[in-house]
Amino acid sequence: MSAIIEIKNVTKEFKVLNRREGLKGSLRDLFSRDYKTVRAVDNISMTIEQGEIVGYLGPNGAGKSTTIKMMTGVLEPTSGEILIGGGVPYQNRTKNAQEIGVVFSRTSIRSPMRTMRG
Ligand SMILES: Nc1ncnc2c1ncn2[C@@H]1O[C@H](COP(=O)(O)OP(=O)(O)OP(=O)(O)O)[C@@H](O)[C@H]1O
Ligand SMILES: [Mg+2]
């Protein structure tokens, strides 16, 4: 059997703006932006062989959707390596898209369906 999915030490970080409150805060944000780093995926590794059926579980905000986005080439990992069928997903988006199926919907904090989406 050969590994069809190979994920090695993958981390994904997002830079997000720390928004300040009110009109005064918005104006200050315009001139001096205060960013923080959110680590959405923290050093994950896995190997999946051809023919294996797997589930990927975790609480809300654990990083599941971010992982799938990296596996489908929508996002590039901050560090680490992903090989899907021997290729690097974000470098092979067209070829990758012909071979996989993925469904995304928006995650909303207010949505009661949150655990089923995103
Ligand atoms: N584009 C983004 N910019 C900033 N932070 C993000 C972004 N996407 C995800 N995050 C943050 O990264 C973390 C992981 O999010 P992710 O959506 O991958 O989790 P999840 O396991 O799919 O959660 P859920 O079960 O709610 O769908 C969360 O803290 C989320 O707020
Ligand atoms: Mg999700």
CSV table of N, CA and C and ligand atoms in Angstrom, one decimal:
chain,number,residue,atom,x,y,z
A,1,MET,N,0.8,-1.2,0.0
A,1,MET,CA,0.0,0.0,0.0
A,1,MET,C,0.9,1.3,0.0
A,2,SER,N,0.4,2.3,-0.7
A,2,SER,CA,1.2,3.5,-0.7
A,2,SER,C,0.4,4.6,0.0
A,3,ALA,N,1.1,5.6,0.6
A,3,ALA,CA,0.4,6.7,1.3
A,3,ALA,C,-0.2,7.7,0.2
A,4,ILE,N,-1.5,7.9,0.2
A,4,ILE,CA,-2.1,8.8,-0.7
A,4,ILE,C,-2.1,10.2,-0.2
A,5,ILE,N,-2.1,10.3,1.2
A,5,ILE,CA,-2.1,11.6,1.9
A,5,ILE,C,-1.0,11.6,2.9
A,6,GLU,N,-0.1,12.5,2.8
A,6,GLU,CA,1.0,12.6,3.7
A,6,GLU,C,1.1,14.0,4.3
A,7,ILE,N,0.9,14.2,5.6
A,7,ILE,CA,0.9,15.5,6.2
A,7,ILE,C,2.0,15.5,7.3
A,8,LYS,N,2.9,16.4,7.2
A,8,LYS,CA,4.1,16.4,8.1
A,8,LYS,C,4.3,17.7,8.7
A,9,ASN,N,4.1,17.8,10.1
A,9,ASN,CA,4.4,19.0,10.9
A,9,ASN,C,3.7,20.2,10.3
A,10,VAL,N,2.5,20.2,10.0
A,10,VAL,CA,1.8,21.3,9.3
A,10,VAL,C,1.2,22.3,10.4
A,11,THR,N,1.5,23.5,10.2
A,11,THR,CA,1.0,24.6,11.0
A,11,THR,C,0.5,25.7,10.1
A,12,LYS,N,-0.7,26.3,10.5
A,12,LYS,CA,-1.2,27.4,9.8
A,12,LYS,C,-1.5,28.5,10.8
A,13,GLU,N,-1.0,29.7,10.5
A,13,GLU,CA,-1.2,30.9,11.3
A,13,GLU,C,-1.9,32.0,10.5
A,14,PHE,N,-2.8,32.7,11.1
A,14,PHE,CA,-3.5,33.8,10.4
A,14,PHE,C,-3.1,35.1,11.2
A,15,LYS,N,-2.9,36.1,10.5
A,15,LYS,CA,-2.6,37.4,11.1
A,15,LYS,C,-4.0,38.1,11.1
A,16,VAL,N,-4.4,38.5,12.3
A,16,VAL,CA,-5.7,39.2,12.4
A,16,VAL,C,-5.6,40.5,13.1
A,17,LEU,N,-6.4,41.4,12.6
A,17,LEU,CA,-6.4,42.8,13.2
A,17,LEU,C,-7.1,42.8,14.5
A,18,ASN,N,-6.4,43.3,15.6
A,18,ASN,CA,-7.1,43.6,16.9
A,18,ASN,C,-7.9,44.8,16.7
A,19,ARG,N,-9.2,44.7,16.5
A,19,ARG,CA,-10.0,46.0,16.3
A,19,ARG,C,-10.2,46.7,17.6
A,20,ARG,N,-10.0,48.0,17.5
A,20,ARG,CA,-10.3,48.8,18.7
A,20,ARG,C,-11.8,49.3,18.7
A,21,GLU,N,-12.4,49.5,19.9
A,21,GLU,CA,-13.8,49.9,19.9
A,21,GLU,C,-14.1,51.3,19.6
A,22,GLY,N,-15.3,51.5,19.0
A,22,GLY,CA,-15.8,52.8,18.8
A,22,GLY,C,-15.2,53.5,17.6
A,23,LEU,N,-15.7,54.8,17.4
A,23,LEU,CA,-15.2,55.6,16.2
A,23,LEU,C,-13.8,56.0,16.4
A,24,LYS,N,-13.4,56.3,17.7
A,24,LYS,CA,-12.1,56.7,18.0
A,24,LYS,C,-11.1,55.5,17.7
A,25,GLY,N,-11.6,54.4,18.1
A,25,GLY,CA,-10.8,53.1,17.9
A,25,GLY,C,-10.6,52.8,16.4
A,26,SER,N,-11.7,53.0,15.6
A,26,SER,CA,-11.6,52.7,14.2
A,26,SER,C,-10.6,53.7,13.5
A,27,LEU,N,-10.6,54.9,14.0
A,27,LEU,CA,-9.7,55.9,13.4
A,27,LEU,C,-8.2,55.5,13.8
A,28,ARG,N,-8.1,55.1,15.0
A,28,ARG,CA,-6.7,54.7,15.4
A,28,ARG,C,-6.3,53.5,14.6
A,29,ASP,N,-7.2,52.5,14.4
A,29,ASP,CA,-6.9,51.3,13.6
A,29,ASP,C,-6.4,51.7,12.2
A,30,LEU,N,-6.9,52.8,11.7
A,30,LEU,CA,-6.5,53.3,10.3
A,30,LEU,C,-5.1,53.6,10.3
A,31,PHE,N,-4.6,54.2,11.4
A,31,PHE,CA,-3.2,54.7,11.4
A,31,PHE,C,-2.2,53.8,12.0
A,32,SER,N,-2.6,53.1,13.1
A,32,SER,CA,-1.6,52.1,13.6
A,32,SER,C,-2.4,50.8,13.9
A,33,ARG,N,-2.1,49.9,13.0
A,33,ARG,CA,-2.8,48.6,13.1
A,33,ARG,C,-2.1,47.7,14.1
A,34,ASP,N,-2.9,47.0,14.9
A,34,ASP,CA,-2.4,46.2,15.9
A,34,ASP,C,-2.8,44.7,15.6
A,35,TYR,N,-1.8,43.9,15.1
A,35,TYR,CA,-2.2,42.6,14.7
A,35,TYR,C,-1.8,41.6,15.7
A,36,LYS,N,-2.6,40.5,15.7
A,36,LYS,CA,-2.2,39.3,16.5
A,36,LYS,C,-2.1,38.1,15.6
A,37,THR,N,-1.4,37.1,16.1
A,37,THR,CA,-1.4,35.9,15.3
A,37,THR,C,-2.2,34.8,15.9
A,38,VAL,N,-3.1,34.2,15.0
A,38,VAL,CA,-3.9,33.1,15.5
A,38,VAL,C,-3.4,31.8,14.9
A,39,ARG,N,-3.0,30.8,15.7
A,39,ARG,CA,-2.5,29.5,15.2
A,39,ARG,C,-3.7,28.6,15.1
A,40,ALA,N,-4.2,28.4,13.8
A,40,ALA,CA,-5.4,27.6,13.6
A,40,ALA,C,-5.1,26.1,13.6
A,41,VAL,N,-3.9,25.8,13.1
A,41,VAL,CA,-3.5,24.4,13.0
A,41,VAL,C,-2.1,24.3,13.6
A,42,ASP,N,-1.9,23.5,14.6
A,42,ASP,CA,-0.6,23.5,15.4
A,42,ASP,C,0.1,22.2,15.2
A,43,ASN,N,1.0,22.1,14.2
A,43,ASN,CA,1.9,21.0,14.1
A,43,ASN,C,1.3,19.6,14.0
A,44,ILE,N,0.5,19.4,13.0
A,44,ILE,CA,-0.2,18.1,12.8
A,44,ILE,C,0.5,17.3,11.8
A,45,SER,N,0.5,16.0,12.0
A,45,SER,CA,1.1,15.0,11.1
A,45,SER,C,0.1,13.8,10.9
A,46,MET,N,0.0,13.3,9.7
A,46,MET,CA,-0.8,12.1,9.5
A,46,MET,C,-0.5,11.5,8.2
A,47,THR,N,-0.6,10.2,8.1
A,47,THR,CA,-0.4,9.5,6.9
A,47,THR,C,-1.7,8.6,6.6
A,48,ILE,N,-2.2,8.7,5.4
A,48,ILE,CA,-3.4,8.0,5.1
A,48,ILE,C,-3.1,7.2,3.8
A,49,GLU,N,-3.3,5.9,4.0
A,49,GLU,CA,-3.0,4.9,2.9
A,49,GLU,C,-4.2,4.9,1.9
A,50,GLN,N,-3.9,4.5,0.7
A,50,GLN,CA,-4.9,4.3,-0.4
A,50,GLN,C,-6.0,3.3,0.1
A,51,GLY,N,-7.2,3.7,0.0
A,51,GLY,CA,-8.3,2.8,0.4
A,51,GLY,C,-8.8,2.9,1.8
A,52,GLU,N,-8.0,3.7,2.6
A,52,GLU,CA,-8.4,3.9,4.0
A,52,GLU,C,-9.6,4.8,4.1
A,53,ILE,N,-10.6,4.5,5.0
A,53,ILE,CA,-11.7,5.5,5.3
A,53,ILE,C,-11.5,6.1,6.6
A,54,VAL,N,-11.4,7.4,6.7
A,54,VAL,CA,-11.0,8.1,7.9
A,54,VAL,C,-12.0,9.2,8.2
A,55,GLY,N,-12.1,9.5,9.5
A,55,GLY,CA,-12.8,10.7,10.0
A,55,GLY,C,-11.9,11.7,10.6
A,56,TYR,N,-12.2,12.9,10.6
A,56,TYR,CA,-11.3,13.9,11.2
A,56,TYR,C,-12.1,14.7,12.2
A,57,LEU,N,-12.0,14.5,13.5
A,57,LEU,CA,-12.9,15.0,14.5
A,57,LEU,C,-12.2,16.0,15.4
A,58,GLY,N,-12.9,17.0,15.9
A,58,GLY,CA,-12.4,17.9,16.9
A,58,GLY,C,-13.4,18.9,17.2
A,59,PRO,N,-13.3,19.6,18.4
A,59,PRO,CA,-14.3,20.6,18.8
A,59,PRO,C,-14.3,21.8,17.9
A,60,ASN,N,-15.2,22.7,18.0
A,60,ASN,CA,-15.3,23.9,17.2
A,60,ASN,C,-14.0,24.7,17.4
A,61,GLY,N,-13.5,25.1,16.2
A,61,GLY,CA,-12.3,25.9,16.2
A,61,GLY,C,-11.0,25.1,16.4
A,62,ALA,N,-11.1,23.8,16.3
A,62,ALA,CA,-9.9,23.0,16.4
A,62,ALA,C,-9.0,23.1,15.2
A,63,GLY,N,-9.5,23.5,14.1
A,63,GLY,CA,-8.7,23.6,12.9
A,63,GLY,C,-9.0,22.6,11.8
A,64,LYS,N,-10.1,22.0,11.9
A,64,LYS,CA,-10.5,21.0,10.9
A,64,LYS,C,-10.7,21.6,9.5
A,65,SER,N,-11.5,22.6,9.4
A,65,SER,CA,-11.7,23.3,8.1
A,65,SER,C,-10.4,23.8,7.5
A,66,THR,N,-9.6,24.4,8.4
A,66,THR,CA,-8.3,25.0,7.9
A,66,THR,C,-7.4,23.9,7.3
A,67,THR,N,-7.5,22.7,8.0
A,67,THR,CA,-6.7,21.5,7.5
A,67,THR,C,-7.2,21.1,6.1
A,68,ILE,N,-8.5,21.0,6.0
A,68,ILE,CA,-9.1,20.6,4.7
A,68,ILE,C,-8.8,21.6,3.6
A,69,LYS,N,-8.8,22.9,4.0
A,69,LYS,CA,-8.5,24.0,3.0
A,69,LYS,C,-7.0,23.8,2.5
A,70,MET,N,-6.1,23.5,3.4
A,70,MET,CA,-4.8,23.3,3.0
A,70,MET,C,-4.6,22.0,2.2
A,71,MET,N,-5.4,21.0,2.5
A,71,MET,CA,-5.3,19.7,1.7
A,71,MET,C,-5.9,19.9,0.3
A,72,THR,N,-6.8,20.9,0.2
A,72,THR,CA,-7.4,21.1,-1.2
A,72,THR,C,-6.7,22.2,-1.9
A,73,GLY,N,-5.7,22.8,-1.3
A,73,GLY,CA,-5.0,23.9,-2.0
A,73,GLY,C,-5.6,25.3,-1.9
A,74,VAL,N,-6.6,25.4,-1.1
A,74,VAL,CA,-7.2,26.8,-1.0
A,74,VAL,C,-6.3,27.6,-0.1
A,75,LEU,N,-5.6,27.0,0.9
A,75,LEU,CA,-4.7,27.8,1.7
A,75,LEU,C,-3.3,27.1,1.6
A,76,GLU,N,-2.3,27.9,1.8
A,76,GLU,CA,-0.9,27.4,1.8
A,76,GLU,C,-0.5,27.3,3.3
A,77,PRO,N,0.1,26.1,3.7
A,77,PRO,CA,0.5,26.0,5.1
A,77,PRO,C,1.6,27.1,5.5
A,78,THR,N,1.6,27.5,6.7
A,78,THR,CA,2.6,28.5,7.2
A,78,THR,C,4.0,27.7,7.2
A,79,SER,N,3.9,26.5,7.7
A,79,SER,CA,5.1,25.6,7.7
A,79,SER,C,4.6,24.1,7.6
A,80,GLY,N,5.5,23.3,7.3
A,80,GLY,CA,5.2,21.9,7.1
A,80,GLY,C,5.0,21.5,5.7
A,81,GLU,N,4.7,20.2,5.5
A,81,GLU,CA,4.5,19.7,4.1
A,81,GLU,C,3.2,18.9,4.0
A,82,ILE,N,2.6,19.1,2.8
A,82,ILE,CA,1.4,18.3,2.5
A,82,ILE,C,1.6,17.7,1.1
A,83,LEU,N,1.4,16.4,1.0
A,83,LEU,CA,1.5,15.7,-0.3
A,83,LEU,C,0.2,14.9,-0.5
A,84,ILE,N,-0.5,15.2,-1.5
A,84,ILE,CA,-1.8,14.5,-1.8
A,84,ILE,C,-1.5,13.8,-3.2
A,85,GLY,N,-1.5,12.5,-3.2
A,85,GLY,CA,-1.3,11.8,-4.4
A,85,GLY,C,0.1,12.2,-5.0
A,86,GLY,N,1.0,12.5,-4.2
A,86,GLY,CA,2.4,12.9,-4.6
A,86,GLY,C,2.6,14.3,-5.0
A,87,GLY,N,1.5,15.1,-4.9
A,87,GLY,CA,1.6,16.5,-5.3
A,87,GLY,C,1.3,17.5,-4.2
A,88,VAL,N,1.8,18.7,-4.3
A,88,VAL,CA,1.6,19.8,-3.3
A,88,VAL,C,0.3,20.5,-3.7
A,89,PRO,N,-0.7,20.4,-2.8
A,89,PRO,CA,-2.0,20.9,-3.2
A,89,PRO,C,-2.1,22.3,-3.7
A,90,TYR,N,-1.5,23.3,-3.1
A,90,TYR,CA,-1.7,24.7,-3.5
A,90,TYR,C,-0.9,24.9,-4.8
A,91,GLN,N,0.0,24.0,-5.2
A,91,GLN,CA,0.7,24.2,-6.5
A,91,GLN,C,0.0,23.4,-7.6
A,92,ASN,N,-1.0,22.6,-7.3
A,92,ASN,CA,-1.7,21.7,-8.2
A,92,ASN,C,-3.2,21.8,-8.1
A,93,ARG,N,-3.7,23.0,-7.9
A,93,ARG,CA,-5.1,23.2,-7.6
A,93,ARG,C,-6.0,22.6,-8.7
A,94,THR,N,-5.7,22.8,-10.0
A,94,THR,CA,-6.6,22.3,-11.0
A,94,THR,C,-6.6,20.8,-11.1
A,95,LYS,N,-5.5,20.2,-11.0
A,95,LYS,CA,-5.4,18.7,-11.1
A,95,LYS,C,-6.0,18.2,-9.8
A,96,ASN,N,-5.7,18.7,-8.7
A,96,ASN,CA,-6.3,18.3,-7.4
A,96,ASN,C,-7.8,18.4,-7.4
A,97,ALA,N,-8.4,19.5,-8.0
A,97,ALA,CA,-9.8,19.7,-8.0
A,97,ALA,C,-10.5,18.6,-8.8
A,98,GLN,N,-9.8,18.0,-9.8
A,98,GLN,CA,-10.4,17.0,-10.7
A,98,GLN,C,-10.6,15.7,-9.9
A,99,GLU,N,-9.8,15.6,-8.8
A,99,GLU,CA,-9.7,14.2,-8.2
A,99,GLU,C,-10.4,14.2,-6.8
A,100,ILE,N,-10.8,15.3,-6.3
A,100,ILE,CA,-11.4,15.3,-4.9
A,100,ILE,C,-12.7,16.0,-4.9
A,101,GLY,N,-13.5,15.7,-3.9
A,101,GLY,CA,-14.8,16.4,-3.7
A,101,GLY,C,-14.7,17.1,-2.3
A,102,VAL,N,-15.1,18.3,-2.2
A,102,VAL,CA,-15.1,19.0,-0.9
A,102,VAL,C,-16.3,20.0,-0.9
A,103,VAL,N,-17.0,20.0,0.2
A,103,VAL,CA,-18.1,21.0,0.3
A,103,VAL,C,-17.9,21.9,1.5
A,104,PHE,N,-17.9,23.2,1.3
A,104,PHE,CA,-17.7,24.1,2.4
A,104,PHE,C,-19.0,25.0,2.5
A,105,SER,N,-19.3,25.3,3.8
A,105,SER,CA,-20.3,26.4,3.9
A,105,SER,C,-19.7,27.3,5.0
A,106,ARG,N,-20.3,28.5,5.1
A,106,ARG,CA,-19.7,29.5,6.0
A,106,ARG,C,-20.0,29.1,7.5
A,107,THR,N,-19.0,29.3,8.3
A,107,THR,CA,-19.2,29.1,9.7
A,107,THR,C,-19.7,30.4,10.4
A,108,SER,N,-20.8,30.3,11.1
A,108,SER,CA,-21.2,31.5,11.8
A,108,SER,C,-21.3,31.2,13.3
A,109,ILE,N,-20.7,32.1,14.1
A,109,ILE,CA,-20.7,31.9,15.6
A,109,ILE,C,-22.1,31.8,16.1
A,110,ARG,N,-23.0,32.6,15.5
A,110,ARG,CA,-24.4,32.7,16.0
A,110,ARG,C,-25.3,31.5,15.5
A,111,SER,N,-24.8,30.8,14.5
A,111,SER,CA,-25.7,29.8,13.9
A,111,SER,C,-25.8,28.6,14.9
A,112,PRO,N,-27.0,28.1,15.1
A,112,PRO,CA,-27.2,26.9,15.9
A,112,PRO,C,-26.7,25.7,15.2
A,113,MET,N,-26.5,25.8,13.8
A,113,MET,CA,-26.0,24.7,13.0
A,113,MET,C,-24.5,24.6,13.0
A,114,ARG,N,-23.9,25.5,13.9
A,114,ARG,CA,-22.4,25.7,13.8
A,114,ARG,C,-21.6,24.4,13.7
A,115,THR,N,-22.0,23.4,14.6
A,115,THR,CA,-21.2,22.2,14.6
A,115,THR,C,-21.3,21.4,13.3
A,116,MET,N,-22.3,21.7,12.5
A,116,MET,CA,-22.4,20.9,11.3
A,116,MET,C,-21.9,21.6,10.1
A,117,ARG,N,-21.4,22.8,10.3
A,117,ARG,CA,-20.9,23.6,9.1
A,117,ARG,C,-19.5,23.9,9.2
A,118,GLY,N,-19.1,24.8,8.2
A,118,GLY,CA,-17.7,25.4,8.2
A,118,GLY,C,-16.7,24.5,7.6
B,1,LIG,N1,-9.3,33.2,7.8
B,1,LIG,C1,-9.1,33.2,9.1
B,1,LIG,N2,-8.6,34.2,9.7
B,1,LIG,C2,-8.4,34.2,11.0
B,1,LIG,N3,-8.6,33.2,11.9
B,1,LIG,C3,-9.1,32.1,11.3
B,1,LIG,C4,-9.4,32.0,9.9
B,1,LIG,N4,-9.9,30.8,9.6
B,1,LIG,C5,-10.0,30.1,10.8
B,1,LIG,N5,-9.5,30.9,11.8
B,1,LIG,C6,-9.4,30.5,13.2
B,1,LIG,O1,-8.6,29.3,13.3
B,1,LIG,C7,-9.2,28.4,14.3
B,1,LIG,C8,-9.6,27.1,13.6
B,1,LIG,O2,-10.7,27.3,12.7
B,1,LIG,P1,-11.4,26.2,11.8
B,1,LIG,O3,-12.5,26.9,11.1
B,1,LIG,O4,-10.3,25.5,11.0
B,1,LIG,O5,-11.9,25.2,12.9
B,1,LIG,P2,-12.9,24.0,12.8
B,1,LIG,O6,-12.3,22.8,13.5
B,1,LIG,O7,-13.3,23.8,11.3
B,1,LIG,O8,-14.2,24.5,13.6
B,1,LIG,P3,-15.8,24.2,13.4
B,1,LIG,O9,-16.0,22.8,14.1
B,1,LIG,O10,-16.4,25.3,14.2
B,1,LIG,O11,-16.1,24.2,11.9
B,1,LIG,C9,-10.3,29.2,14.9
B,1,LIG,O12,-9.8,29.8,16.1
B,1,LIG,C10,-10.7,30.2,13.9
B,1,LIG,O13,-11.3,31.3,14.5
B,2,MG,MG,-15.1,23.8,10.3
